[in-house]
PDB file of C-alpha atoms in Angstrom:
ATOM      1  CA  MET A 180     -78.742 106.315  54.304  1.00 40.00           C
ATOM      2  CA  GLU A 181     -81.326 108.730  56.032  1.00 45.00           C
ATOM      3  CA  ASP A 182     -84.003 107.433  57.763  1.00 50.00           C
ATOM      4  CA  GLU A 183     -87.235 109.508  59.350  1.00 51.00           C
ATOM      5  CA  ALA A 184     -89.016 109.116  62.394  1.00 50.00           C
ATOM      6  CA  ARG A 185     -92.421 110.770  63.588  1.00 50.00           C
ATOM      7  CA  VAL A 186     -91.940 112.486  66.973  1.00 49.00           C
ATOM      8  CA  GLU A 187     -94.834 113.552  68.950  1.00 51.00           C
ATOM      9  CA  ASP A 188     -94.569 116.107  71.704  1.00 51.00           C
ATOM     10  CA  ALA A 189     -96.705 116.351  74.695  1.00 52.00           C
ATOM     11  CA  ASP A 190     -99.414 118.352  73.097  1.00 54.00           C
ATOM     12  CA  GLY A 191    -100.060 115.958  70.610  1.00 53.00           C
ATOM     13  CA  SER A 192     -98.409 117.603  67.571  1.00 48.00           C
ATOM     14  CA  ALA A 193     -96.186 115.483  65.413  1.00 47.00           C
ATOM     15  CA  THR A 194     -92.933 116.132  63.657  1.00 45.00           C
ATOM     16  CA  ARG A 195     -90.985 114.253  61.358  1.00 45.00           C
ATOM     17  CA  VAL A 196     -87.027 114.005  62.107  1.00 48.00           C
ATOM     18  CA  ARG A 197     -84.819 113.413  59.338  1.00 47.00           C
ATOM     19  CA  ALA A 198     -81.578 111.631  60.981  1.00 51.00           C
ATOM     20  CA  ASN A 199     -78.868 111.657  58.797  1.00 50.00           C
ATOM     21  CA  GLY A 200     -75.091 110.373  59.836  1.00 53.00           C
ATOM     22  CA  ARG A 201     -74.206 113.699  61.576  1.00 52.00           C
ATOM     23  CA  VAL A 202     -77.530 114.079  63.592  1.00 52.00           C
ATOM     24  CA  LYS A 203     -77.137 110.558  64.545  1.00 59.00           C
ATOM     25  CA  ARG A 204     -73.447 111.275  65.548  1.00 60.00           C
ATOM     26  CA  TRP A 205     -74.593 114.323  67.631  1.00 58.00           C
ATOM     27  CA  ASN A 206     -77.261 112.236  69.341  1.00 63.00           C
ATOM     28  CA  ARG A 207     -74.750 109.727  70.358  1.00 66.00           C
ATOM     29  CA  ASP A 208     -72.049 112.482  71.315  1.00 69.00           C
ATOM     30  CA  GLY A 209     -74.637 114.488  73.172  1.00 70.00           C
ATOM     31  CA  HIS A 210     -75.904 111.470  74.963  1.00 75.00           C
ATOM     32  CA  GLY A 211     -72.423 110.461  76.471  1.00 80.00           C
ATOM     33  CA  GLY A 212     -70.726 113.861  76.321  1.00 86.00           C
ATOM     34  CA  PHE A 213     -72.424 115.756  79.157  1.00 88.00           C
ATOM     35  CA  LYS A 214     -71.992 112.652  81.512  1.00 91.00           C
ATOM     36  CA  ALA A 215     -67.880 112.359  80.472  1.00 92.00           C
ATOM     37  CA  ALA A 216     -67.538 116.267  80.767  1.00 92.00           C
ATOM     38  CA  ALA A 217     -68.929 116.103  84.314  1.00 93.00           C
ATOM     39  CA  VAL A 218     -66.894 113.271  85.273  1.00 93.00           C
ATOM     40  CA  THR A 219     -63.900 114.836  83.937  1.00 93.00           C
ATOM     41  CA  TYR A 220     -64.391 118.311  85.168  1.00 93.00           C
ATOM     42  CA  TYR A 221     -65.007 116.804  88.462  1.00 91.00           C
ATOM     43  CA  ILE A 222     -61.820 114.502  88.645  1.00 91.00           C
ATOM     44  CA  LEU A 223     -59.698 117.533  87.192  1.00 90.00           C
ATOM     45  CA  CYS A 224     -60.875 119.953  89.707  1.00 86.00           C
ATOM     46  CA  GLY A 225     -60.118 117.570  92.658  1.00 80.00           C
ATOM     47  CA  LEU A 226     -56.713 116.758  91.190  1.00 83.00           C
ATOM     48  CA  LEU A 227     -55.773 120.099  90.576  1.00 84.00           C
ATOM     49  CA  GLY A 228     -57.120 121.680  93.782  1.00 78.00           C
ATOM     50  CA  MET A 229     -59.387 124.010  92.114  1.00 79.00           C
ATOM     51  CA  GLY A 230     -62.178 125.864  94.326  1.00 82.00           C
ATOM     52  CA  PHE A 231     -65.083 123.757  95.385  1.00 85.00           C
ATOM     53  CA  VAL A 232     -67.758 126.485  94.562  1.00 89.00           C
ATOM     54  CA  ILE A 233     -66.865 126.537  91.015  1.00 88.00           C
ATOM     55  CA  ASN A 234     -66.537 122.993  90.464  1.00 88.00           C
ATOM     56  CA  PHE A 235     -70.023 122.324  91.947  1.00 91.00           C
ATOM     57  CA  VAL A 236     -71.655 125.024  89.925  1.00 93.00           C
ATOM     58  CA  VAL A 237     -70.202 123.725  86.701  1.00 93.00           C
ATOM     59  CA  CYS A 238     -70.938 120.044  87.616  1.00 93.00           C
ATOM     60  CA  VAL A 239     -74.413 120.682  88.270  1.00 94.00           C
ATOM     61  CA  ILE A 240     -74.884 122.566  85.169  1.00 95.00           C
ATOM     62  CA  LEU A 241     -73.297 119.855  83.209  1.00 95.00           C
ATOM     63  CA  LEU A 242     -75.386 117.290  84.963  1.00 95.00           C
ATOM     64  CA  SER A 243     -78.675 119.459  84.311  1.00 94.00           C
ATOM     65  CA  MET A 244     -77.868 119.421  80.846  1.00 93.00           C
ATOM     66  CA  ASP A 245     -77.131 116.075  80.633  1.00 92.00           C
ATOM     67  CA  PHE A 246     -80.443 115.109  82.608  1.00 93.00           C
ATOM     68  CA  TRP A 247     -82.266 117.384  80.304  1.00 92.00           C
ATOM     69  CA  VAL A 248     -80.883 116.446  76.740  1.00 90.00           C
ATOM     70  CA  VAL A 249     -80.977 112.482  77.884  1.00 89.00           C
ATOM     71  CA  LYS A 250     -84.624 112.959  79.001  1.00 88.00           C
ATOM     72  CA  ASN A 251     -86.022 115.326  76.172  1.00 87.00           C
ATOM     73  CA  VAL A 252     -83.843 114.507  73.151  1.00 85.00           C
ATOM     74  CA  THR A 253     -81.360 111.545  72.986  1.00 85.00           C
ATOM     75  CA  GLY A 254     -84.008 109.434  74.336  1.00 86.00           C
ATOM     76  CA  ARG A 255     -86.422 109.982  71.673  1.00 84.00           C
ATOM     77  CA  LEU A 256     -84.179 109.947  68.926  1.00 83.00           C
ATOM     78  CA  LEU A 257     -81.657 106.901  69.784  1.00 83.00           C
ATOM     79  CA  VAL A 258     -84.360 104.503  71.473  1.00 84.00           C
ATOM     80  CA  GLY A 259     -87.590 106.107  70.603  1.00 82.00           C
ATOM     81  CA  LEU A 260     -88.664 106.633  74.290  1.00 85.00           C
ATOM     82  CA  ARG A 261     -89.530 109.487  76.197  1.00 85.00           C
ATOM     83  CA  TRP A 262     -90.787 110.066  79.895  1.00 83.00           C
ATOM     84  CA  TRP A 263     -92.239 112.496  82.112  1.00 85.00           C
ATOM     85  CA  ASN A 264     -93.758 112.716  85.549  1.00 84.00           C
ATOM     86  CA  GLU A 265     -96.919 114.886  86.066  1.00 87.00           C
ATOM     87  CA  ILE A 266     -98.423 116.306  89.501  1.00 89.00           C
ATOM     88  CA  LYS A 267    -102.325 116.142  89.755  1.00 88.00           C
ATOM     89  CA  ASP A 268    -104.050 118.376  91.561  1.00 90.00           C
ATOM     90  CA  ASP A 269    -104.333 116.062  94.680  1.00 91.00           C
ATOM     91  CA  GLY A 270    -100.520 115.909  94.763  1.00 88.00           C
ATOM     92  CA  THR A 271    -100.328 112.550  93.600  1.00 90.00           C
ATOM     93  CA  SER A 272     -97.473 111.726  91.014  1.00 87.00           C
ATOM     94  CA  GLU A 273     -98.241 109.811  87.767  1.00 86.00           C
ATOM     95  CA  TRP A 274     -95.516 108.779  85.041  1.00 83.00           C
ATOM     96  CA  GLN A 275     -96.223 109.531  81.514  1.00 84.00           C
ATOM     97  CA  PHE A 276     -94.484 107.373  78.838  1.00 82.00           C
ATOM     98  CA  GLU A 277     -94.228 107.704  75.017  1.00 83.00           C
ATOM     99  CA  SER A 278     -92.610 105.499  72.437  1.00 79.00           C
ATOM    100  CA  VAL A 279     -92.343 105.449  68.760  1.00 80.00           C
ATOM    101  CA  ASP A 280     -94.391 103.402  66.656  1.00 74.00           C
ATOM    102  CA  PRO A 281     -92.309 100.501  65.463  1.00 69.00           C
ATOM    103  CA  ASN A 282     -93.997 100.723  61.908  1.00 70.00           C
ATOM    104  CA  GLU A 283     -92.773 104.503  61.950  1.00 73.00           C
ATOM    105  CA  ARG A 284     -89.210 103.556  62.900  1.00 71.00           C
ATOM    106  CA  VAL A 285     -86.788 100.858  63.327  1.00 75.00           C
ATOM    107  CA  ILE A 286     -84.365 101.644  66.462  1.00 76.00           C
ATOM    108  CA  ASP A 287     -80.813 100.965  65.415  1.00 78.00           C
ATOM    109  CA  LYS A 288     -79.228  98.187  67.659  1.00 83.00           C
ATOM    110  CA  LYS A 289     -76.047 100.055  67.961  1.00 84.00           C
ATOM    111  CA  GLU A 290     -77.734 103.356  68.908  1.00 84.00           C
ATOM    112  CA  SER A 291     -79.621 101.481  71.588  1.00 83.00           C
ATOM    113  CA  THR A 292     -76.806  99.874  73.008  1.00 87.00           C
ATOM    114  CA  TRP A 293     -74.885 103.062  73.335  1.00 85.00           C
ATOM    115  CA  PHE A 294     -77.681 104.635  74.912  1.00 87.00           C
ATOM    116  CA  TRP A 295     -78.438 102.002  77.691  1.00 89.00           C
ATOM    117  CA  THR A 296     -74.711 101.436  78.324  1.00 91.00           C
ATOM    118  CA  TRP A 297     -74.022 105.130  78.879  1.00 90.00           C
ATOM    119  CA  LEU A 298     -77.449 105.545  80.894  1.00 91.00           C
ATOM    120  CA  PHE A 299     -76.324 102.886  83.521  1.00 93.00           C
ATOM    121  CA  ALA A 300     -72.559 103.580  83.461  1.00 93.00           C
ATOM    122  CA  ALA A 301     -72.984 107.217  84.553  1.00 93.00           C
ATOM    123  CA  PRO A 302     -74.678 106.640  88.000  1.00 95.00           C
ATOM    124  CA  ALA A 303     -72.110 103.521  88.611  1.00 95.00           C
ATOM    125  CA  ALA A 304     -69.271 105.987  87.933  1.00 95.00           C
ATOM    126  CA  TRP A 305     -70.822 108.450  90.189  1.00 95.00           C
ATOM    127  CA  SER A 306     -71.548 106.096  92.749  1.00 96.00           C
ATOM    128  CA  PHE A 307     -67.476 104.906  92.729  1.00 96.00           C
ATOM    129  CA  LEU A 308     -66.595 108.544  92.816  1.00 95.00           C
ATOM    130  CA  ALA A 309     -69.000 108.961  95.955  1.00 96.00           C
ATOM    131  CA  ILE A 310     -67.314 106.147  97.419  1.00 96.00           C
ATOM    132  CA  VAL A 311     -63.914 107.605  97.014  1.00 94.00           C
ATOM    133  CA  ALA A 312     -65.124 110.953  98.350  1.00 93.00           C
ATOM    134  CA  CYS A 313     -66.149 109.212 101.502  1.00 94.00           C
ATOM    135  CA  VAL A 314     -62.773 107.347 101.999  1.00 95.00           C
ATOM    136  CA  LYS A 315     -60.903 110.540 101.623  1.00 91.00           C
ATOM    137  CA  PHE A 316     -63.367 112.384 104.128  1.00 92.00           C
ATOM    138  CA  ASN A 317     -64.021 114.925 101.294  1.00 87.00           C
ATOM    139  CA  PHE A 318     -67.684 115.651 101.960  1.00 90.00           C
ATOM    140  CA  ASP A 319     -68.262 118.734 100.024  1.00 89.00           C
ATOM    141  CA  TYR A 320     -67.303 116.634  96.704  1.00 89.00           C
ATOM    142  CA  LEU A 321     -69.553 113.806  98.139  1.00 93.00           C
ATOM    143  CA  LEU A 322     -72.465 116.353  97.630  1.00 93.00           C
ATOM    144  CA  VAL A 323     -71.786 116.633  93.814  1.00 93.00           C
ATOM    145  CA  SER A 324     -71.403 112.751  93.575  1.00 95.00           C
ATOM    146  CA  ILE A 325     -74.894 112.609  95.305  1.00 95.00           C
ATOM    147  CA  MET A 326     -76.411 114.983  93.049  1.00 94.00           C
ATOM    148  CA  ALA A 327     -75.192 113.158  89.937  1.00 95.00           C
ATOM    149  CA  ILE A 328     -76.469 109.985  91.243  1.00 96.00           C
ATOM    150  CA  MET A 329     -79.906 111.423  91.898  1.00 95.00           C
ATOM    151  CA  LEU A 330     -80.018 112.816  88.484  1.00 93.00           C
ATOM    152  CA  GLY A 331     -78.709 109.951  86.737  1.00 93.00           C
ATOM    153  CA  SER A 332     -81.049 107.409  88.396  1.00 93.00           C
ATOM    154  CA  ALA A 333     -83.873 109.282  87.740  1.00 91.00           C
ATOM    155  CA  ASN A 334     -83.175 109.043  84.177  1.00 90.00           C
ATOM    156  CA  VAL A 335     -82.489 105.150  84.652  1.00 91.00           C
ATOM    157  CA  MET A 336     -85.807 104.702  86.527  1.00 90.00           C
ATOM    158  CA  GLY A 337     -88.027 106.854  83.799  1.00 88.00           C
ATOM    159  CA  TYR A 338     -86.454 104.956  80.892  1.00 88.00           C
ATOM    160  CA  TRP A 339     -86.673 101.579  82.611  1.00 87.00           C
ATOM    161  CA  LYS A 340     -90.253 102.222  83.342  1.00 85.00           C
ATOM    162  CA  CYS A 341     -90.715 103.565  79.788  1.00 82.00           C
ATOM    163  CA  SER A 342     -89.014 100.666  78.069  1.00 78.00           C
ATOM    164  CA  LYS A 343     -91.462  98.157  80.209  1.00 77.00           C
ATOM    165  CA  ASP A 344     -94.474 100.041  79.155  1.00 66.00           C
ATOM    166  CA  ALA A 345     -93.382 100.067  75.237  1.00 58.00           C
ATOM    167  CA  LYS A 346     -92.778  96.305  75.528  1.00 63.00           C
ATOM    168  CA  GLU A 347     -96.336  95.883  77.343  1.00 63.00           C
ATOM    169  CA  LYS A 348     -97.867  97.811  74.514  1.00 60.00           C
ATOM    170  CA  MET A 349     -96.414  95.761  71.802  1.00 55.00           C
ATOM    171  CA  SER A 350     -97.349  92.644  73.372  1.00 56.00           C
ATOM    172  CA  ASN A 351    -101.014  93.872  73.876  1.00 54.00           C
ATOM    173  CA  MET A 352    -100.826  95.091  70.256  1.00 53.00           C
ATOM    174  CA  ALA A 353     -99.741  91.529  69.143  1.00 53.00           C
ATOM    175  CA  ASN A 354    -102.398  89.825  71.373  1.00 56.00           C
ATOM    176  CA  ASP A 355    -104.982  92.024  69.727  1.00 55.00           C
ATOM    177  CA  VAL A 356    -103.963  91.314  66.066  1.00 55.00           C
ATOM    178  CA  MET A 357    -103.835  87.463  66.898  1.00 58.00           C
ATOM    179  CA  ASN A 358    -107.378  87.561  68.726  1.00 57.00           C
ATOM    180  CA  SER A 359    -108.610  89.484  65.874  1.00 63.00           C
ATOM    181  CA  SER A 360    -107.170  87.060  63.220  1.00 60.00           C
ATOM    182  CA  VAL A 361    -108.355  83.793  65.029  1.00 55.00           C
ATOM    183  CA  ARG A 362    -111.767  85.364  65.369  1.00 63.00           C
ATOM    184  CA  ALA A 363    -112.024  86.216  61.829  1.00 63.00           C
ATOM    185  CA  ALA A 364    -110.936  82.660  60.780  1.00 59.00           C
ATOM    186  CA  VAL A 365    -113.193  81.110  63.081  1.00 59.00           C
ATOM    187  CA  GLY A 366    -116.187  83.550  61.754  1.00 63.00           C
ATOM    188  CA  ARG A 367    -115.125  82.382  58.183  1.00 65.00           C
ATOM    189  CA  PHE A 368    -115.241  78.592  59.280  1.00 60.00           C
ATOM    190  CA  PHE A 369    -118.876  79.103  60.857  1.00 66.00           C
ATOM    191  CA  ASN A 370    -120.020  81.133  57.973  1.00 70.00           C
ATOM    192  CA  ARG A 371    -119.184  78.513  55.298  1.00 64.00           C
ATOM    193  CA  SER A 372    -121.406  76.029  57.034  1.00 55.00           C
TER     194      SER A 372
END
């Protein structure tokens, strides 16, 4: 079974995305894959005694790829959310949120669970690895863990705020529909009299 979603870019242009089984699997694998690859590489390099510099570079590249893919691809396709932060001319920061119209596409519960589980699990795993690095007095590797926690936490915060914004929009839309229905019913009642 194929479903289609309308995805709007920041410039307002819209495209339809067809998500068949292979594409959905790639989205799920891409969402967890870079996170798992970074953690696995970090642990293996520590166990095998590989040089810190190459470990740092590879982990930062994997973490950066994960950050970008989650923020710009899998968030949009798995849960219908996207966020970004704009800096205004006066230097203030403003959060921007996008969410898929629920009339356009129904979010798959399994994919949503997959997305949110991996989103929260990655910073938790890196926090554990940061504690291990502190206990072992391995402060070089602590730097990698802190970088991973910061990137993962930025995505957690962005999607948390985006999810709250989407729920608020849905609530406002439901209230608007209810208010217009009540006004129409009251109008019809008084027009009969």
